[in-house]
Structures are given as C-alpha cells and as structure tokens.
Amino acid sequence: YKRQGINAEYGGFRNRRMRIATHLLFVLVLVSVVFSSTEINVNFSNLLAGFTSNYPSPSPTPAPSTSTPSTVAPTQAPLQEAKIAYTDGSQELEGVLIYRGGNTPLPGLLIIHDWASISNYTLSRGRQYADLGFAVFLADIYGKGIRNLTFAQRAGNASFILSNRTLAKSRVLAAYSAAKSLAVIDSSRLATVGYCFGGTVALELARTGLAPDVRAIVSFHGDPSTPFREQNLVGLEHRFFFFVLS
C-alpha cells in the first residue's frame, strides 16, 4: 500500500480518542475475562445501562451524617516489586513481579515487553495493571542484564528472537512457567499481554499449544504471521484473543 492507502484504511486508529477508547475497552474486557466474577458482571450491566439512558435519574440527596468521621483514611495495599530469576535452558533470565499486597493469590497477567526489553515503559504498564488487582509478571525474553538498549541493540535483539520462532516459543514458555510457579498468582486465572515485539511473541505462546490455562492473549500491534504456515492457527482455536492496532 501507498501511505495514502494506509492512512485511509487505518486513519481512525490515528485519532487519539479512538486509541484511548480501544485501550479502555480492552482493559474492561480483559478484567471481565480473567476475574470472571459476579461483581464484574454487575458492573458491566450498570455501565451498559448508563450508555443506553440519555438522562439517568439523579441520585437523592443523602441525609447529613451524625456520626463522628473516622480519623484513619482507608489505605491501598502497598505495591510490591521483586526481581525473579529463572532460566530457559542455560540462558539466565530475570523477570519482575509486581502486585499490591493483600489477599492472594491474585489473577495473573504475563506481560511481554516490546523490543526495548524491560524498560520504564514496561514497568509503568505493570504497575497500572497491578492497581487493577492483577499480580503482574514481566517476562524477560532477551536475557538477564540486557537492559537500557540503544536503537541498534533493540533491533538486533528483536531480530535474533523473531528470526528463530522456536527460540521465541522457548523463551515465552519459560516466562509462562515462571509466572505459574509464583505463589501470589492464581494460575487458573492467567492472561498474557504483549506489546509490539512482545505482541508477536505472545502469539507464539498460543501456537505452542502448551499453555491451555491462559484465558486471554492480547497482542498490541504485534505481527500475526509465522514462518510456519501450517501453524498459523494451532493453539489459537480456544483462546479469547485480541489483536489491537494503535
């Protein structure tokens, strides 16, 4: 396609409001799929009711309280972060676990980084999902200590992994196994999110067919192709799957 054609076809996604709406919709559905609780379903019903009502009835004015206000404000559980060492064969890897303390185990979210490896961006995303109630495990696809990369290093590492899809599958399976082994993660409520390079690797997790308990796989502008044509659909038949352009 010429650039004009691409702009005409995907122009809507270049609109900032559309991108924000797409990401919000993804988060709402992902929370619903992974938590799968009555409370979440009720909240969705209320949300839809709000969209279908043009003029919702105003809430009655509450009566003034006669009780003495508490001097102790409720506090959110503290954010916990820890480096987690694991391996893929002889390759040392180091992921990051992020969650808010409290009642565990929590629904798990495996995040696969973009081509920059685990960066401030990846960490910020992990913290955002932790605030939503997930125990987040940031996968390390490149290797322990491979961080703060230059443009050339990012391109080189990403190309090395993606040119060997067998290696990509091995690395993401190692991260998946590491996430499942963590006591704070409820392995029966686990989803995967990948960004760009990581979105491509997330699809390889589905294609392995070895992660049947992953409830949802989300690829943010990853590459859905595979060099193995016969494996295009293997592992994807029973997944709640999103492919998001942004």
PDB file of C-alpha atoms in Angstrom:
ATOM      1  CA  TYR A   1       0.000   0.000   0.000  1.00  0.00           C
ATOM      2  CA  LYS A   2       0.994   3.567  -0.539  1.00  0.00           C
ATOM      3  CA  ARG A   3       1.000   5.739   2.562  1.00  0.00           C
ATOM      4  CA  GLN A   4      -2.262   7.329   1.377  1.00  0.00           C
ATOM      5  CA  GLY A   5      -3.920   3.947   1.278  1.00  0.00           C
ATOM      6  CA  ILE A   6      -2.682   3.020   4.722  1.00  0.00           C
ATOM      7  CA  ASN A   7      -3.913   6.320   6.131  1.00  0.00           C
ATOM      8  CA  ALA A   8      -7.309   5.823   4.525  1.00  0.00           C
ATOM      9  CA  GLU A   9      -7.675   2.297   5.906  1.00  0.00           C
ATOM     10  CA  TYR A  10      -6.336   2.819   9.402  1.00  0.00           C
ATOM     11  CA  GLY A  11      -6.871   6.546   9.801  1.00  0.00           C
ATOM     12  CA  GLY A  12      -9.365   6.003  12.606  1.00  0.00           C
ATOM     13  CA  PHE A  13      -6.706   4.434  14.762  1.00  0.00           C
ATOM     14  CA  ARG A  14      -4.543   7.522  14.418  1.00  0.00           C
ATOM     15  CA  ASN A  15      -7.166   9.519  16.204  1.00  0.00           C
ATOM     16  CA  ARG A  16      -6.168   9.944  19.831  1.00  0.00           C
ATOM     17  CA  ARG A  17      -9.669   9.446  21.136  1.00  0.00           C
ATOM     18  CA  MET A  18     -10.056   6.227  19.217  1.00  0.00           C
ATOM     19  CA  ARG A  19      -6.786   4.882  20.623  1.00  0.00           C
ATOM     20  CA  ILE A  20      -7.839   5.719  24.173  1.00  0.00           C
ATOM     21  CA  ALA A  21     -11.266   4.145  23.671  1.00  0.00           C
ATOM     22  CA  THR A  22      -9.684   0.988  22.232  1.00  0.00           C
ATOM     23  CA  HIS A  23      -7.332   0.578  25.176  1.00  0.00           C
ATOM     24  CA  LEU A  24     -10.114   1.205  27.707  1.00  0.00           C
ATOM     25  CA  LEU A  25     -12.342  -1.364  26.019  1.00  0.00           C
ATOM     26  CA  PHE A  26      -9.515  -3.902  26.076  1.00  0.00           C
ATOM     27  CA  VAL A  27      -8.899  -3.351  29.798  1.00  0.00           C
ATOM     28  CA  LEU A  28     -12.604  -3.712  30.640  1.00  0.00           C
ATOM     29  CA  VAL A  29     -12.976  -6.964  28.699  1.00  0.00           C
ATOM     30  CA  LEU A  30      -9.690  -8.384  29.989  1.00  0.00           C
ATOM     31  CA  VAL A  31     -10.688  -7.730  33.595  1.00  0.00           C
ATOM     32  CA  SER A  32     -14.045  -9.383  32.934  1.00  0.00           C
ATOM     33  CA  VAL A  33     -12.472 -12.471  31.340  1.00  0.00           C
ATOM     34  CA  VAL A  34      -9.772 -13.038  33.950  1.00  0.00           C
ATOM     35  CA  PHE A  35     -11.732 -12.190  37.088  1.00  0.00           C
ATOM     36  CA  SER A  36     -14.939 -13.879  35.863  1.00  0.00           C
ATOM     37  CA  SER A  37     -16.845 -12.799  38.939  1.00  0.00           C
ATOM     38  CA  THR A  38     -20.449 -11.793  39.557  1.00  0.00           C
ATOM     39  CA  GLU A  39     -19.308  -8.404  40.791  1.00  0.00           C
ATOM     40  CA  ILE A  40     -17.612  -7.618  37.492  1.00  0.00           C
ATOM     41  CA  ASN A  41     -20.685  -8.708  35.531  1.00  0.00           C
ATOM     42  CA  VAL A  42     -22.908  -6.439  37.592  1.00  0.00           C
ATOM     43  CA  ASN A  43     -20.600  -3.528  36.977  1.00  0.00           C
ATOM     44  CA  PHE A  44     -20.762  -4.145  33.227  1.00  0.00           C
ATOM     45  CA  SER A  45     -24.566  -4.191  33.394  1.00  0.00           C
ATOM     46  CA  ASN A  46     -24.570  -0.860  35.153  1.00  0.00           C
ATOM     47  CA  LEU A  47     -22.113   0.545  32.622  1.00  0.00           C
ATOM     48  CA  LEU A  48     -24.249  -0.536  29.678  1.00  0.00           C
ATOM     49  CA  ALA A  49     -27.369   0.832  31.343  1.00  0.00           C
ATOM     50  CA  GLY A  50     -25.634   4.173  31.654  1.00  0.00           C
ATOM     51  CA  PHE A  51     -24.869   4.222  27.929  1.00  0.00           C
ATOM     52  CA  THR A  52     -28.465   3.407  26.937  1.00  0.00           C
ATOM     53  CA  SER A  53     -30.051   6.009  29.192  1.00  0.00           C
ATOM     54  CA  ASN A  54     -29.925   9.568  27.889  1.00  0.00           C
ATOM     55  CA  TYR A  55     -30.934  11.178  31.142  1.00  0.00           C
ATOM     56  CA  PRO A  56     -30.293   8.965  34.152  1.00  0.00           C
ATOM     57  CA  SER A  57     -32.327   9.789  37.231  1.00  0.00           C
ATOM     58  CA  PRO A  58     -30.454  11.979  39.714  1.00  0.00           C
ATOM     59  CA  SER A  59     -29.429  10.358  42.954  1.00  0.00           C
ATOM     60  CA  PRO A  60     -31.342  11.546  46.030  1.00  0.00           C
ATOM     61  CA  THR A  61     -29.541  13.986  48.279  1.00  0.00           C
ATOM     62  CA  PRO A  62     -28.086  11.979  51.184  1.00  0.00           C
ATOM     63  CA  ALA A  63     -29.088  12.947  54.696  1.00  0.00           C
ATOM     64  CA  PRO A  64     -26.351  14.623  56.730  1.00  0.00           C
ATOM     65  CA  SER A  65     -24.351  12.162  58.778  1.00  0.00           C
ATOM     66  CA  THR A  66     -24.480  12.440  62.553  1.00  0.00           C
ATOM     67  CA  SER A  67     -21.629  10.004  63.150  1.00  0.00           C
ATOM     68  CA  THR A  68     -18.126  11.068  64.005  1.00  0.00           C
ATOM     69  CA  PRO A  69     -15.876  10.792  60.925  1.00  0.00           C
ATOM     70  CA  SER A  70     -13.038   8.298  61.139  1.00  0.00           C
ATOM     71  CA  THR A  71      -9.610   9.770  61.665  1.00  0.00           C
ATOM     72  CA  VAL A  72      -7.964   6.934  59.733  1.00  0.00           C
ATOM     73  CA  ALA A  73      -8.462   7.006  55.955  1.00  0.00           C
ATOM     74  CA  PRO A  74      -8.558   3.626  54.167  1.00  0.00           C
ATOM     75  CA  THR A  75      -5.241   2.866  52.510  1.00  0.00           C
ATOM     76  CA  GLN A  76      -4.454   0.821  49.422  1.00  0.00           C
ATOM     77  CA  ALA A  77      -2.261  -2.209  49.902  1.00  0.00           C
ATOM     78  CA  PRO A  78       1.395  -1.339  49.264  1.00  0.00           C
ATOM     79  CA  LEU A  79       2.878  -2.011  45.846  1.00  0.00           C
ATOM     80  CA  GLN A  80       5.304  -4.930  45.884  1.00  0.00           C
ATOM     81  CA  GLU A  81       8.048  -5.349  43.275  1.00  0.00           C
ATOM     82  CA  ALA A  82      10.655  -8.077  43.110  1.00  0.00           C
ATOM     83  CA  LYS A  83      13.136  -9.422  40.568  1.00  0.00           C
ATOM     84  CA  ILE A  84      12.522 -13.080  39.756  1.00  0.00           C
ATOM     85  CA  ALA A  85      15.385 -15.213  38.435  1.00  0.00           C
ATOM     86  CA  TYR A  86      14.542 -18.091  36.104  1.00  0.00           C
ATOM     87  CA  THR A  87      16.136 -19.843  33.138  1.00  0.00           C
ATOM     88  CA  ASP A  88      15.483 -21.082  29.636  1.00  0.00           C
ATOM     89  CA  GLY A  89      17.947 -23.937  29.310  1.00  0.00           C
ATOM     90  CA  SER A  90      21.351 -22.425  30.037  1.00  0.00           C
ATOM     91  CA  GLN A  91      20.182 -18.849  29.447  1.00  0.00           C
ATOM     92  CA  GLU A  92      19.721 -16.841  32.655  1.00  0.00           C
ATOM     93  CA  LEU A  93      16.646 -14.619  32.659  1.00  0.00           C
ATOM     94  CA  GLU A  94      15.304 -12.082  35.157  1.00  0.00           C
ATOM     95  CA  GLY A  95      11.655 -11.041  35.224  1.00  0.00           C
ATOM     96  CA  VAL A  96       9.877  -8.655  37.545  1.00  0.00           C
ATOM     97  CA  LEU A  97       6.887  -9.431  39.762  1.00  0.00           C
ATOM     98  CA  ILE A  98       4.565  -6.506  40.566  1.00  0.00           C
ATOM     99  CA  TYR A  99       1.435  -6.668  42.711  1.00  0.00           C
ATOM    100  CA  ARG A 100      -0.349  -4.984  45.547  1.00  0.00           C
ATOM    101  CA  GLY A 101      -0.252  -6.895  48.811  1.00  0.00           C
ATOM    102  CA  GLY A 102      -3.390  -8.183  50.441  1.00  0.00           C
ATOM    103  CA  ASN A 103      -5.464 -11.228  49.664  1.00  0.00           C
ATOM    104  CA  THR A 104      -3.502 -13.554  47.418  1.00  0.00           C
ATOM    105  CA  PRO A 105      -3.341 -15.379  45.088  1.00  0.00           C
ATOM    106  CA  LEU A 106      -4.434 -12.792  42.550  1.00  0.00           C
ATOM    107  CA  PRO A 107      -5.401 -13.099  38.880  1.00  0.00           C
ATOM    108  CA  GLY A 108      -2.156 -13.230  36.929  1.00  0.00           C
ATOM    109  CA  LEU A 109      -1.015 -11.187  33.966  1.00  0.00           C
ATOM    110  CA  LEU A 110       2.083 -12.124  31.971  1.00  0.00           C
ATOM    111  CA  ILE A 111       3.421  -9.032  30.164  1.00  0.00           C
ATOM    112  CA  ILE A 112       5.876  -9.480  27.301  1.00  0.00           C
ATOM    113  CA  HIS A 113       7.998  -6.418  26.667  1.00  0.00           C
ATOM    114  CA  ASP A 114       8.493  -4.539  23.417  1.00  0.00           C
ATOM    115  CA  TRP A 115      11.837  -4.516  21.609  1.00  0.00           C
ATOM    116  CA  ALA A 116      13.380  -2.285  24.302  1.00  0.00           C
ATOM    117  CA  SER A 117      13.365  -5.164  26.816  1.00  0.00           C
ATOM    118  CA  ILE A 118      12.088  -4.500  30.363  1.00  0.00           C
ATOM    119  CA  SER A 119      12.119  -0.711  30.444  1.00  0.00           C
ATOM    120  CA  ASN A 120      10.479   2.117  32.359  1.00  0.00           C
ATOM    121  CA  TYR A 121       7.552   1.823  29.966  1.00  0.00           C
ATOM    122  CA  THR A 122       7.089  -1.879  30.723  1.00  0.00           C
ATOM    123  CA  LEU A 123       7.353  -1.222  34.449  1.00  0.00           C
ATOM    124  CA  SER A 124       4.775   1.559  34.254  1.00  0.00           C
ATOM    125  CA  ARG A 125       2.337  -0.745  32.456  1.00  0.00           C
ATOM    126  CA  GLY A 126       2.908  -3.428  35.059  1.00  0.00           C
ATOM    127  CA  ARG A 127       2.135  -1.010  37.881  1.00  0.00           C
ATOM    128  CA  GLN A 128      -1.042   0.133  36.160  1.00  0.00           C
ATOM    129  CA  TYR A 129      -2.307  -3.441  35.892  1.00  0.00           C
ATOM    130  CA  ALA A 130      -1.299  -4.124  39.495  1.00  0.00           C
ATOM    131  CA  ASP A 131      -3.516  -1.206  40.506  1.00  0.00           C
ATOM    132  CA  LEU A 132      -6.399  -3.029  38.771  1.00  0.00           C
ATOM    133  CA  GLY A 133      -5.878  -6.059  41.002  1.00  0.00           C
ATOM    134  CA  PHE A 134      -3.551  -8.252  38.937  1.00  0.00           C
ATOM    135  CA  ALA A 135      -0.351  -9.934  40.027  1.00  0.00           C
ATOM    136  CA  VAL A 136       1.868  -8.992  37.085  1.00  0.00           C
ATOM    137  CA  PHE A 137       4.923 -10.862  35.860  1.00  0.00           C
ATOM    138  CA  LEU A 138       7.131  -9.021  33.376  1.00  0.00           C
ATOM    139  CA  ALA A 139       8.801 -11.601  31.147  1.00  0.00           C
ATOM    140  CA  ASP A 140      12.455 -11.311  30.167  1.00  0.00           C
ATOM    141  CA  ILE A 141      12.813 -12.529  26.589  1.00  0.00           C
ATOM    142  CA  TYR A 142      16.361 -11.330  25.836  1.00  0.00           C
ATOM    143  CA  GLY A 143      18.368 -12.365  28.909  1.00  0.00           C
ATOM    144  CA  LYS A 144      19.438 -11.204  32.348  1.00  0.00           C
ATOM    145  CA  GLY A 145      21.094  -7.794  32.337  1.00  0.00           C
ATOM    146  CA  ILE A 146      20.127  -6.915  28.757  1.00  0.00           C
ATOM    147  CA  ARG A 147      18.564  -3.534  29.512  1.00  0.00           C
ATOM    148  CA  ASN A 148      18.851   0.155  28.524  1.00  0.00           C
ATOM    149  CA  LEU A 149      19.451  -0.701  24.879  1.00  0.00           C
ATOM    150  CA  THR A 150      20.418   1.561  22.012  1.00  0.00           C
ATOM    151  CA  PHE A 151      18.335   1.614  18.850  1.00  0.00           C
ATOM    152  CA  ALA A 152      20.752  -0.764  17.110  1.00  0.00           C
ATOM    153  CA  GLN A 153      20.770  -3.144  20.091  1.00  0.00           C
ATOM    154  CA  ARG A 154      16.988  -3.212  20.196  1.00  0.00           C
ATOM    155  CA  ALA A 155      16.799  -4.051  16.509  1.00  0.00           C
ATOM    156  CA  GLY A 156      19.488  -6.717  16.825  1.00  0.00           C
ATOM    157  CA  ASN A 157      17.950  -8.493  19.820  1.00  0.00           C
ATOM    158  CA  ALA A 158      14.420  -8.397  18.402  1.00  0.00           C
ATOM    159  CA  SER A 159      15.578  -9.740  15.028  1.00  0.00           C
ATOM    160  CA  PHE A 160      17.566 -12.507  16.701  1.00  0.00           C
ATOM    161  CA  ILE A 161      14.497 -13.766  18.576  1.00  0.00           C
ATOM    162  CA  LEU A 162      11.938 -13.327  15.807  1.00  0.00           C
ATOM    163  CA  SER A 163      14.127 -14.984  13.187  1.00  0.00           C
ATOM    164  CA  ASN A 164      14.051 -18.134  15.326  1.00  0.00           C
ATOM    165  CA  ARG A 165      10.441 -18.773  16.312  1.00  0.00           C
ATOM    166  CA  THR A 166      11.428 -21.985  18.085  1.00  0.00           C
ATOM    167  CA  LEU A 167      13.586 -19.872  20.387  1.00  0.00           C
ATOM    168  CA  ALA A 168      10.777 -17.346  20.811  1.00  0.00           C
ATOM    169  CA  LYS A 169       8.426 -20.123  21.890  1.00  0.00           C
ATOM    170  CA  SER A 170      11.014 -21.470  24.319  1.00  0.00           C
ATOM    171  CA  ARG A 171      11.600 -18.073  25.930  1.00  0.00           C
ATOM    172  CA  VAL A 172       7.916 -17.275  26.354  1.00  0.00           C
ATOM    173  CA  LEU A 173       7.159 -20.750  27.706  1.00  0.00           C
ATOM    174  CA  ALA A 174       9.913 -20.275  30.280  1.00  0.00           C
ATOM    175  CA  ALA A 175       8.298 -16.992  31.353  1.00  0.00           C
ATOM    176  CA  TYR A 176       4.870 -18.632  31.467  1.00  0.00           C
ATOM    177  CA  SER A 177       6.196 -21.436  33.685  1.00  0.00           C
ATOM    178  CA  ALA A 178       7.925 -18.929  35.961  1.00  0.00           C
ATOM    179  CA  ALA A 179       4.715 -16.913  36.321  1.00  0.00           C
ATOM    180  CA  LYS A 180       2.639 -20.006  37.139  1.00  0.00           C
ATOM    181  CA  SER A 181       5.092 -21.052  39.835  1.00  0.00           C
ATOM    182  CA  LEU A 182       4.671 -17.826  41.830  1.00  0.00           C
ATOM    183  CA  ALA A 183       2.525 -18.226  44.936  1.00  0.00           C
ATOM    184  CA  VAL A 184       0.867 -14.816  44.543  1.00  0.00           C
ATOM    185  CA  ILE A 185      -0.513 -15.719  41.080  1.00  0.00           C
ATOM    186  CA  ASP A 186      -3.682 -17.748  40.668  1.00  0.00           C
ATOM    187  CA  SER A 187      -2.598 -19.918  37.746  1.00  0.00           C
ATOM    188  CA  SER A 188      -6.231 -20.737  36.911  1.00  0.00           C
ATOM    189  CA  ARG A 189      -6.822 -17.040  36.150  1.00  0.00           C
ATOM    190  CA  LEU A 190      -3.956 -16.062  33.878  1.00  0.00           C
ATOM    191  CA  ALA A 191      -3.795 -13.826  30.793  1.00  0.00           C
ATOM    192  CA  THR A 192      -0.986 -12.621  28.533  1.00  0.00           C
ATOM    193  CA  VAL A 193      -0.353  -9.180  27.043  1.00  0.00           C
ATOM    194  CA  GLY A 194       2.415  -8.348  24.560  1.00  0.00           C
ATOM    195  CA  TYR A 195       3.475  -5.023  23.097  1.00  0.00           C
ATOM    196  CA  CYS A 196       4.812  -4.802  19.518  1.00  0.00           C
ATOM    197  CA  PHE A 197       7.732  -7.285  19.534  1.00  0.00           C
ATOM    198  CA  GLY A 198       6.107  -8.772  22.630  1.00  0.00           C
ATOM    199  CA  GLY A 199       2.774  -8.944  20.843  1.00  0.00           C
ATOM    200  CA  THR A 200       4.352 -11.211  18.247  1.00  0.00           C
ATOM    201  CA  VAL A 201       5.926 -13.381  20.954  1.00  0.00           C
ATOM    202  CA  ALA A 202       2.571 -13.596  22.779  1.00  0.00           C
ATOM    203  CA  LEU A 203       1.065 -15.220  19.689  1.00  0.00           C
ATOM    204  CA  GLU A 204       3.852 -17.792  19.726  1.00  0.00           C
ATOM    205  CA  LEU A 205       2.775 -18.754  23.258  1.00  0.00           C
ATOM    206  CA  ALA A 206      -0.668 -19.564  21.870  1.00  0.00           C
ATOM    207  CA  ARG A 207       0.813 -21.514  18.971  1.00  0.00           C
ATOM    208  CA  THR A 208       2.771 -23.805  21.288  1.00  0.00           C
ATOM    209  CA  GLY A 209      -0.462 -25.398  22.484  1.00  0.00           C
ATOM    210  CA  LEU A 210       1.296 -25.827  25.854  1.00  0.00           C
ATOM    211  CA  ALA A 211      -0.481 -23.065  27.768  1.00  0.00           C
ATOM    212  CA  PRO A 212      -4.105 -24.280  27.840  1.00  0.00           C
ATOM    213  CA  ASP A 213      -4.953 -22.437  31.053  1.00  0.00           C
ATOM    214  CA  VAL A 214      -4.190 -18.963  29.644  1.00  0.00           C
ATOM    215  CA  ARG A 215      -7.627 -17.373  29.389  1.00  0.00           C
ATOM    216  CA  ALA A 216      -6.815 -14.441  27.127  1.00  0.00           C
ATOM    217  CA  ILE A 217      -3.960 -13.421  24.850  1.00  0.00           C
ATOM    218  CA  VAL A 218      -3.674  -9.807  23.757  1.00  0.00           C
ATOM    219  CA  SER A 219      -1.310  -8.599  21.050  1.00  0.00           C
ATOM    220  CA  PHE A 220      -0.828  -4.846  20.764  1.00  0.00           C
ATOM    221  CA  HIS A 221       0.223  -4.258  17.136  1.00  0.00           C
ATOM    222  CA  GLY A 222       2.204  -7.486  17.001  1.00  0.00           C
ATOM    223  CA  ASP A 223       2.888  -9.438  13.788  1.00  0.00           C
ATOM    224  CA  PRO A 224       0.305 -12.244  13.369  1.00  0.00           C
ATOM    225  CA  SER A 225       2.326 -14.045  10.699  1.00  0.00           C
ATOM    226  CA  THR A 226       4.534 -17.049  11.269  1.00  0.00           C
ATOM    227  CA  PRO A 227       7.196 -18.643   9.051  1.00  0.00           C
ATOM    228  CA  PHE A 228       5.418 -21.961   9.593  1.00  0.00           C
ATOM    229  CA  ARG A 229       2.230 -21.617   7.548  1.00  0.00           C
ATOM    230  CA  GLU A 230       0.658 -24.771   8.968  1.00  0.00           C
ATOM    231  CA  GLN A 231       0.967 -23.340  12.483  1.00  0.00           C
ATOM    232  CA  ASN A 232      -0.960 -20.140  11.817  1.00  0.00           C
ATOM    233  CA  LEU A 233      -3.999 -21.366  13.740  1.00  0.00           C
ATOM    234  CA  VAL A 234      -2.512 -24.019  16.004  1.00  0.00           C
ATOM    235  CA  GLY A 235      -3.146 -23.104  19.616  1.00  0.00           C
ATOM    236  CA  LEU A 236      -5.498 -20.219  18.770  1.00  0.00           C
ATOM    237  CA  GLU A 237      -8.753 -22.171  18.483  1.00  0.00           C
ATOM    238  CA  HIS A 238      -9.752 -21.960  22.153  1.00  0.00           C
ATOM    239  CA  ARG A 239      -8.349 -18.575  23.145  1.00  0.00           C
ATOM    240  CA  PHE A 240     -10.175 -15.369  23.893  1.00  0.00           C
ATOM    241  CA  PHE A 241      -7.900 -13.375  21.623  1.00  0.00           C
ATOM    242  CA  PHE A 242      -7.405  -9.678  20.845  1.00  0.00           C
ATOM    243  CA  PHE A 243      -5.299  -8.068  18.157  1.00  0.00           C
ATOM    244  CA  VAL A 244      -5.102  -4.328  18.755  1.00  0.00           C
ATOM    245  CA  LEU A 245      -3.862  -1.662  16.355  1.00  0.00           C
ATOM    246  CA  SER A 246      -2.818   1.612  17.954  1.00  0.00           C
TER     247      SER A 246
END
